[in-house]
Amino acid sequence: MCVRIVADEDKFLGSVEKLCRFVDRLLQHRRGSTLHTFDLVFTSFGQEMAACLYKDHYSFLKIVNDWFWHAVSCQVQVLFLNAFSRYIEDPSLLLYNKPIESRHLTRLELDGVSVQSRFLDFSNCPSLEQLEFHNCYFSDDSRFRIRAPNLVSLVLAKVWGMIPVLESMPSLVTAYVATSMESEDTCFENDCACEFCENYYKISGGTDSNRCVLLKGLSEAEHLTLFSGPQTYIFKMDLKCCPMFSKLRILVLDDYWCVPDDFRALVCILKHSTFLQKLTLQLSSKHRQHRERKGILVPMEGSAAILEHLKIIEVTCDAVDKRIRKLTFFLCAFHIRFSLN
């Protein structure tokens, strides 16, 4: 059975209190029968939702937590909670700090909620294969760890607080990680060397010997997307102890990896992705005209070893500007010829 409660734009015309009564009665009527899917979406109750959160915050947190954990107890397989509200500056709905223990849960997607360290231990969810965090706040004074050893797919997008450490995921196939200025892992000092940024080393439960926050946990992926805000330093720090990506076939990167006159980050990750077959660079520009360039490997004698398996490079940009030309010249050093589509 699937239960979907949507309190989004024009999809639930009653008040917050009416929604709470309705869901309570619905779940009581079901009496704990097995669930396949449980979706709870209340992204836009407007000012009333914001007032509810601030006026009676703890009561509202308890109600939503009761619904969430009730779904877990009903052996739910797919669980989706979207509590994001544009009237609130950061995620305010805090889930109880305890691990999920379920043999049935296969997919968990959270949007606009706050979580703490114990909640991120999914080691007792052997069937969990898909895990997504959007606009979520990791609330503590040290870096959490995500333990999900059987994951096949991971999404970690627009994190608030400290970006969590990813532990080993040997079954990982696809991952999308986008860090941003909303996280605490940013540095705005022009002369900062970043290796001295204190937050990088604040890891809950001890310190990793390789001091790798994201890349080590992603190293088994076959299809990887890595985006980063310009002031976010996690990838820069992780590259100092960059792991080998022995299974990686498709890699998608953004502007962060293609700074003109300094392509060290790009070179580093390519050197550690020896079986890479396709590289896509998604670059932004102030221009509107959309054009796409594809780089094709020319199998010449003496080609760089790091490109042994690479068949195609796609550079997607709004316009061919000075930065794109510098990138083109740089890649030409690796015997890559560009054809303009």
Tab-separated table of C-alpha atoms in Angstrom:
chain	number	residue	atom	x	y	z
A	1	MET	CA	0.000	0.000	0.000
A	2	CYS	CA	1.137	3.565	-0.752
A	3	VAL	CA	0.270	6.626	1.339
A	4	ARG	CA	1.004	10.081	-0.047
A	5	ILE	CA	0.174	13.234	1.933
A	6	VAL	CA	0.775	16.427	-0.042
A	7	ALA	CA	0.367	19.882	1.488
A	8	ASP	CA	1.956	21.844	-1.310
A	9	GLU	CA	0.696	24.725	-3.430
A	10	ASP	CA	-3.085	24.336	-3.945
A	11	LYS	CA	-2.991	20.644	-2.989
A	12	PHE	CA	-4.268	20.879	0.571
A	13	LEU	CA	-6.733	23.655	1.210
A	14	GLY	CA	-7.100	23.252	4.949
A	15	SER	CA	-5.058	24.559	7.866
A	16	VAL	CA	-1.978	22.995	9.440
A	17	GLU	CA	-4.120	21.760	12.319
A	18	LYS	CA	-6.559	20.146	9.890
A	19	LEU	CA	-3.717	18.368	8.133
A	20	CYS	CA	-2.387	17.025	11.448
A	21	ARG	CA	-5.778	15.680	12.482
A	22	PHE	CA	-6.318	14.103	9.076
A	23	VAL	CA	-2.966	12.274	9.031
A	24	ASP	CA	-3.328	11.137	12.653
A	25	ARG	CA	-6.731	9.585	11.931
A	26	LEU	CA	-5.504	8.008	8.717
A	27	LEU	CA	-2.579	6.300	10.435
A	28	GLN	CA	-4.703	5.213	13.382
A	29	HIS	CA	-7.252	3.698	11.024
A	30	ARG	CA	-4.532	1.661	9.291
A	31	ARG	CA	-3.402	0.223	12.649
A	32	GLY	CA	0.158	-0.466	11.614
A	33	SER	CA	-0.528	-2.465	8.456
A	34	THR	CA	2.395	-2.864	6.076
A	35	LEU	CA	3.365	0.078	3.864
A	36	HIS	CA	5.242	0.030	0.600
A	37	THR	CA	5.584	3.806	0.119
A	38	PHE	CA	5.044	6.744	2.461
A	39	ASP	CA	5.383	10.277	1.040
A	40	LEU	CA	4.923	13.304	3.265
A	41	VAL	CA	5.231	16.630	1.464
A	42	PHE	CA	4.426	19.991	3.031
A	43	THR	CA	6.645	22.451	1.243
A	44	SER	CA	4.423	25.524	1.079
A	45	PHE	CA	1.915	26.220	3.828
A	46	GLY	CA	3.061	29.815	3.621
A	47	GLN	CA	3.094	32.064	6.649
A	48	GLU	CA	0.853	29.706	8.588
A	49	MET	CA	3.435	26.910	8.436
A	50	ALA	CA	6.189	29.289	9.521
A	51	ALA	CA	4.040	30.563	12.403
A	52	CYS	CA	3.242	26.998	13.433
A	53	LEU	CA	6.906	26.042	13.523
A	54	TYR	CA	7.874	29.002	15.675
A	55	LYS	CA	4.799	29.186	17.912
A	56	ASP	CA	4.560	25.536	18.909
A	57	HIS	CA	7.798	24.167	17.531
A	58	TYR	CA	8.255	21.098	19.744
A	59	SER	CA	4.685	19.872	19.385
A	60	PHE	CA	4.910	20.088	15.625
A	61	LEU	CA	8.278	18.282	15.632
A	62	LYS	CA	6.783	15.474	17.702
A	63	ILE	CA	3.807	15.088	15.375
A	64	VAL	CA	5.930	14.825	12.225
A	65	ASN	CA	8.423	12.526	13.921
A	66	ASP	CA	5.559	10.283	15.031
A	67	TRP	CA	4.422	9.997	11.413
A	68	PHE	CA	7.942	9.311	10.149
A	69	TRP	CA	8.766	6.606	12.666
A	70	HIS	CA	5.296	5.091	12.349
A	71	ALA	CA	6.045	4.529	8.667
A	72	VAL	CA	9.324	2.829	9.608
A	73	SER	CA	7.485	0.530	12.009
A	74	CYS	CA	5.088	-0.390	9.192
A	75	GLN	CA	7.962	-1.957	7.247
A	76	VAL	CA	7.927	0.844	4.699
A	77	GLN	CA	10.172	0.299	1.675
A	78	VAL	CA	10.184	3.802	0.165
A	79	LEU	CA	10.136	6.757	2.574
A	80	PHE	CA	10.057	10.384	1.439
A	81	LEU	CA	9.832	13.434	3.723
A	82	ASN	CA	9.911	16.940	2.261
A	83	ALA	CA	9.553	19.638	4.913
A	84	PHE	CA	11.162	22.504	3.064
A	85	SER	CA	9.473	25.907	3.324
A	86	ARG	CA	10.631	28.993	1.487
A	87	TYR	CA	9.467	31.084	4.427
A	88	ILE	CA	12.152	29.612	6.693
A	89	GLU	CA	15.809	30.484	6.218
A	90	ASP	CA	17.212	27.038	7.016
A	91	PRO	CA	15.837	23.527	7.726
A	92	SER	CA	14.028	23.542	11.080
A	93	LEU	CA	12.358	20.146	11.287
A	94	LEU	CA	14.630	17.974	13.416
A	95	LEU	CA	14.249	14.200	13.203
A	96	TYR	CA	14.812	12.181	16.370
A	97	ASN	CA	18.466	11.331	16.885
A	98	LYS	CA	18.248	7.559	16.677
A	99	PRO	CA	19.205	5.122	13.906
A	100	ILE	CA	16.663	3.534	11.611
A	101	GLU	CA	16.543	-0.229	12.054
A	102	SER	CA	14.674	-1.829	9.188
A	103	ARG	CA	15.205	-4.868	6.981
A	104	HIS	CA	12.637	-3.505	4.532
A	105	LEU	CA	13.647	0.092	3.788
A	106	THR	CA	15.131	0.342	0.275
A	107	ARG	CA	14.919	4.079	-0.426
A	108	LEU	CA	15.031	7.132	1.852
A	109	GLU	CA	14.750	10.693	0.558
A	110	LEU	CA	14.835	13.712	2.872
A	111	ASP	CA	14.387	17.350	1.911
A	112	GLY	CA	14.498	20.323	4.259
A	113	VAL	CA	15.071	18.498	7.558
A	114	SER	CA	17.741	18.532	10.261
A	115	VAL	CA	19.515	15.372	11.371
A	116	GLN	CA	22.086	14.406	13.986
A	117	SER	CA	24.833	11.818	14.237
A	118	ARG	CA	22.974	8.667	15.361
A	119	PHE	CA	20.302	9.066	12.700
A	120	LEU	CA	22.988	8.752	9.988
A	121	ASP	CA	23.887	5.198	10.992
A	122	PHE	CA	22.085	3.004	8.438
A	123	SER	CA	24.165	-0.099	9.155
A	124	ASN	CA	20.993	-1.849	10.391
A	125	CYS	CA	19.209	-1.183	7.093
A	126	PRO	CA	20.641	-4.006	4.948
A	127	SER	CA	18.227	-3.363	2.051
A	128	LEU	CA	18.813	0.406	1.827
A	129	GLU	CA	20.120	1.074	-1.689
A	130	GLN	CA	19.040	4.663	-2.405
A	131	LEU	CA	19.717	7.572	-0.057
A	132	GLU	CA	19.102	11.256	-0.808
A	133	PHE	CA	19.624	14.410	1.241
A	134	HIS	CA	18.421	17.721	-0.232
A	135	ASN	CA	18.582	21.042	1.675
A	136	CYS	CA	19.320	19.178	4.901
A	137	TYR	CA	21.064	20.499	7.983
A	138	PHE	CA	23.662	18.369	9.778
A	139	SER	CA	23.481	19.944	13.207
A	140	ASP	CA	26.394	19.583	15.603
A	141	ASP	CA	29.821	21.042	16.348
A	142	SER	CA	31.671	18.148	14.702
A	143	ARG	CA	31.481	16.335	11.388
A	144	PHE	CA	29.032	13.404	11.251
A	145	ARG	CA	29.546	10.064	9.525
A	146	ILE	CA	27.108	8.471	7.097
A	147	ARG	CA	27.170	4.693	7.456
A	148	ALA	CA	25.269	3.005	4.629
A	149	PRO	CA	27.411	0.089	3.439
A	150	ASN	CA	24.917	-1.326	0.925
A	151	LEU	CA	24.090	1.866	-0.966
A	152	VAL	CA	23.809	1.741	-4.734
A	153	SER	CA	22.775	5.379	-5.241
A	154	LEU	CA	23.586	8.491	-3.184
A	155	VAL	CA	22.512	12.129	-3.506
A	156	LEU	CA	23.970	14.792	-1.218
A	157	ALA	CA	22.872	18.245	-2.360
A	158	LYS	CA	22.966	21.686	-0.712
A	159	VAL	CA	24.110	20.725	2.767
A	160	TRP	CA	23.739	23.055	5.741
A	161	GLY	CA	26.209	22.725	8.620
A	162	MET	CA	29.296	20.544	8.222
A	163	ILE	CA	29.458	18.205	5.247
A	164	PRO	CA	29.360	14.625	6.603
A	165	VAL	CA	32.056	11.996	6.226
A	166	LEU	CA	31.086	9.190	3.842
A	167	GLU	CA	32.141	5.774	5.060
A	168	SER	CA	32.873	2.835	2.756
A	169	MET	CA	30.169	2.071	0.169
A	170	PRO	CA	31.488	-0.928	-1.805
A	171	SER	CA	28.235	-1.392	-3.783
A	172	LEU	CA	27.926	2.240	-4.860
A	173	VAL	CA	27.121	2.727	-8.555
A	174	THR	CA	25.966	6.338	-8.915
A	175	ALA	CA	26.520	9.390	-6.714
A	176	TYR	CA	25.642	13.069	-7.002
A	177	VAL	CA	27.375	15.394	-4.529
A	178	ALA	CA	26.939	19.166	-4.680
A	179	THR	CA	28.484	21.272	-1.933
A	180	SER	CA	27.519	24.919	-1.593
A	181	MET	CA	27.974	28.090	0.429
A	182	GLU	CA	25.190	26.956	2.782
A	183	SER	CA	27.653	24.564	4.446
A	184	GLU	CA	30.076	25.626	7.177
A	185	ASP	CA	32.959	24.258	5.086
A	186	THR	CA	33.659	27.522	3.318
A	187	CYS	CA	36.510	29.974	3.518
A	188	PHE	CA	36.283	33.576	2.319
A	189	GLU	CA	39.846	34.598	3.157
A	190	ASN	CA	41.760	35.400	-0.020
A	191	ASP	CA	45.090	34.336	1.467
A	192	CYS	CA	43.812	31.289	3.357
A	193	ALA	CA	45.835	28.127	2.694
A	194	CYS	CA	42.759	26.019	3.576
A	195	GLU	CA	44.796	23.198	5.094
A	196	PHE	CA	44.547	25.178	8.313
A	197	CYS	CA	40.757	25.482	8.200
A	198	GLU	CA	39.759	24.020	11.541
A	199	ASN	CA	36.388	22.524	10.598
A	200	TYR	CA	37.898	19.995	8.192
A	201	TYR	CA	39.375	18.020	11.084
A	202	LYS	CA	36.331	18.056	13.373
A	203	ILE	CA	35.187	14.509	12.646
A	204	SER	CA	32.734	12.832	15.029
A	205	GLY	CA	33.871	9.466	16.376
A	206	GLY	CA	37.597	9.927	15.820
A	207	THR	CA	39.863	11.122	13.053
A	208	ASP	CA	40.361	9.278	9.772
A	209	SER	CA	43.981	8.428	9.060
A	210	ASN	CA	43.576	9.580	5.461
A	211	ARG	CA	41.569	12.673	6.438
A	212	CYS	CA	39.156	12.204	3.532
A	213	VAL	CA	35.611	13.500	3.993
A	214	LEU	CA	33.864	12.688	0.693
A	215	LEU	CA	36.115	11.147	-1.937
A	216	LYS	CA	37.114	7.978	-0.053
A	217	GLY	CA	33.488	6.965	0.428
A	218	LEU	CA	32.754	7.700	-3.245
A	219	SER	CA	35.743	5.800	-4.607
A	220	GLU	CA	33.737	2.696	-5.621
A	221	ALA	CA	31.253	4.613	-7.796
A	222	GLU	CA	30.904	3.971	-11.524
A	223	HIS	CA	29.053	7.213	-12.365
A	224	LEU	CA	30.008	10.259	-10.309
A	225	THR	CA	28.888	13.896	-10.332
A	226	LEU	CA	30.900	16.367	-8.232
A	227	PHE	CA	29.817	20.015	-7.984
A	228	SER	CA	31.157	22.583	-5.540
A	229	GLY	CA	30.746	26.199	-4.554
A	230	PRO	CA	33.900	28.283	-5.202
A	231	GLN	CA	34.549	28.930	-1.493
A	232	THR	CA	33.907	25.349	-0.336
A	233	TYR	CA	37.201	23.663	0.512
A	234	ILE	CA	36.232	19.990	1.083
A	235	PHE	CA	37.256	18.717	-2.350
A	236	LYS	CA	40.483	20.725	-2.234
A	237	MET	CA	41.387	19.095	1.059
A	238	ASP	CA	40.276	15.611	-0.009
A	239	LEU	CA	42.477	15.749	-3.110
A	240	LYS	CA	45.535	15.852	-0.850
A	241	CYS	CA	44.836	12.178	-0.099
A	242	CYS	CA	42.824	11.357	-3.219
A	243	PRO	CA	41.846	7.665	-3.482
A	244	MET	CA	41.883	5.610	-6.672
A	245	PHE	CA	38.551	5.430	-8.517
A	246	SER	CA	39.074	1.976	-9.985
A	247	LYS	CA	35.469	1.505	-11.151
A	248	LEU	CA	34.718	5.019	-12.360
A	249	ARG	CA	33.531	5.162	-15.969
A	250	ILE	CA	31.561	8.446	-16.155
A	251	LEU	CA	32.560	11.657	-14.373
A	252	VAL	CA	30.674	14.981	-14.375
A	253	LEU	CA	32.360	18.112	-12.989
A	254	ASP	CA	31.512	21.812	-12.771
A	255	ASP	CA	33.405	25.133	-12.786
A	256	TYR	CA	35.138	24.389	-9.478
A	257	TRP	CA	37.441	21.905	-11.219
A	258	CYS	CA	38.297	24.156	-14.168
A	259	VAL	CA	39.839	27.328	-12.774
A	260	PRO	CA	41.809	29.072	-15.568
A	261	ASP	CA	45.594	28.770	-15.186
A	262	ASP	CA	45.148	26.243	-12.367
A	263	PHE	CA	43.864	22.859	-13.485
A	264	ARG	CA	45.543	20.919	-10.681
A	265	ALA	CA	42.261	19.661	-9.224
A	266	LEU	CA	41.146	18.386	-12.624
A	267	VAL	CA	44.482	16.684	-13.308
A	268	CYS	CA	44.519	15.077	-9.867
A	269	ILE	CA	41.128	13.417	-10.165
A	270	LEU	CA	41.886	12.286	-13.732
A	271	LYS	CA	45.122	10.670	-12.596
A	272	HIS	CA	43.169	8.719	-9.992
A	273	SER	CA	40.439	7.625	-12.467
A	274	THR	CA	42.474	5.324	-14.682
A	275	PHE	CA	39.488	3.555	-16.282
A	276	LEU	CA	37.455	6.696	-16.989
A	277	GLN	CA	35.625	6.540	-20.324
A	278	LYS	CA	33.626	9.773	-20.404
A	279	LEU	CA	34.254	13.170	-18.818
A	280	THR	CA	31.622	15.924	-18.843
A	281	LEU	CA	32.459	19.483	-17.794
A	282	GLN	CA	29.368	21.632	-17.144
A	283	LEU	CA	30.555	25.224	-17.100
A	284	SER	CA	28.502	28.350	-16.513
A	285	SER	CA	28.755	31.727	-18.201
A	286	LYS	CA	27.014	35.087	-18.157
A	287	HIS	CA	26.245	34.745	-21.844
A	288	ARG	CA	22.951	33.284	-23.015
A	289	GLN	CA	23.911	31.559	-26.220
A	290	HIS	CA	24.127	27.808	-25.646
A	291	ARG	CA	26.824	25.818	-27.360
A	292	GLU	CA	28.375	22.449	-26.713
A	293	ARG	CA	31.883	21.256	-27.436
A	294	LYS	CA	32.989	17.628	-27.429
A	295	GLY	CA	36.584	16.579	-27.090
A	296	ILE	CA	37.504	13.306	-28.782
A	297	LEU	CA	40.588	11.374	-27.797
A	298	VAL	CA	43.171	11.080	-30.579
A	299	PRO	CA	45.043	7.773	-30.107
A	300	MET	CA	48.550	9.114	-30.704
A	301	GLU	CA	51.787	7.512	-29.619
A	302	GLY	CA	52.902	8.909	-26.279
A	303	SER	CA	49.421	9.953	-25.156
A	304	ALA	CA	49.115	10.549	-21.424
A	305	ALA	CA	48.527	7.356	-19.457
A	306	ILE	CA	45.721	8.939	-17.472
A	307	LEU	CA	43.616	9.084	-20.642
A	308	GLU	CA	44.190	5.491	-21.733
A	309	HIS	CA	40.490	4.552	-21.591
A	310	LEU	CA	38.923	8.001	-22.039
A	311	LYS	CA	36.858	8.094	-25.231
A	312	ILE	CA	35.049	11.409	-25.060
A	313	ILE	CA	35.114	14.729	-23.254
A	314	GLU	CA	32.042	16.950	-23.340
A	315	VAL	CA	32.361	20.600	-22.416
A	316	THR	CA	28.932	22.177	-22.010
A	317	CYS	CA	28.880	25.953	-21.701
A	318	ASP	CA	26.723	28.965	-22.530
A	319	ALA	CA	29.392	30.530	-24.705
A	320	VAL	CA	32.940	29.894	-25.863
A	321	ASP	CA	34.835	32.507	-23.871
A	322	LYS	CA	38.419	33.043	-22.740
A	323	ARG	CA	38.166	30.419	-20.027
A	324	ILE	CA	36.931	27.776	-22.463
A	325	ARG	CA	39.797	28.547	-24.818
A	326	LYS	CA	42.301	28.092	-21.987
A	327	LEU	CA	40.699	24.768	-21.101
A	328	THR	CA	40.888	23.728	-24.745
A	329	PHE	CA	44.601	24.524	-24.913
A	330	PHE	CA	45.179	22.650	-21.671
A	331	LEU	CA	43.429	19.497	-22.895
A	332	CYS	CA	45.296	19.674	-26.194
A	333	ALA	CA	48.396	18.803	-24.205
A	334	PHE	CA	46.765	15.407	-23.669
A	335	HIS	CA	46.196	14.916	-27.406
A	336	ILE	CA	42.499	15.760	-27.402
A	337	ARG	CA	40.952	17.291	-30.492
A	338	PHE	CA	37.744	19.349	-30.225
A	339	SER	CA	34.910	19.402	-32.745
A	340	LEU	CA	32.267	22.095	-32.362
A	341	ASN	CA	28.644	20.987	-32.637
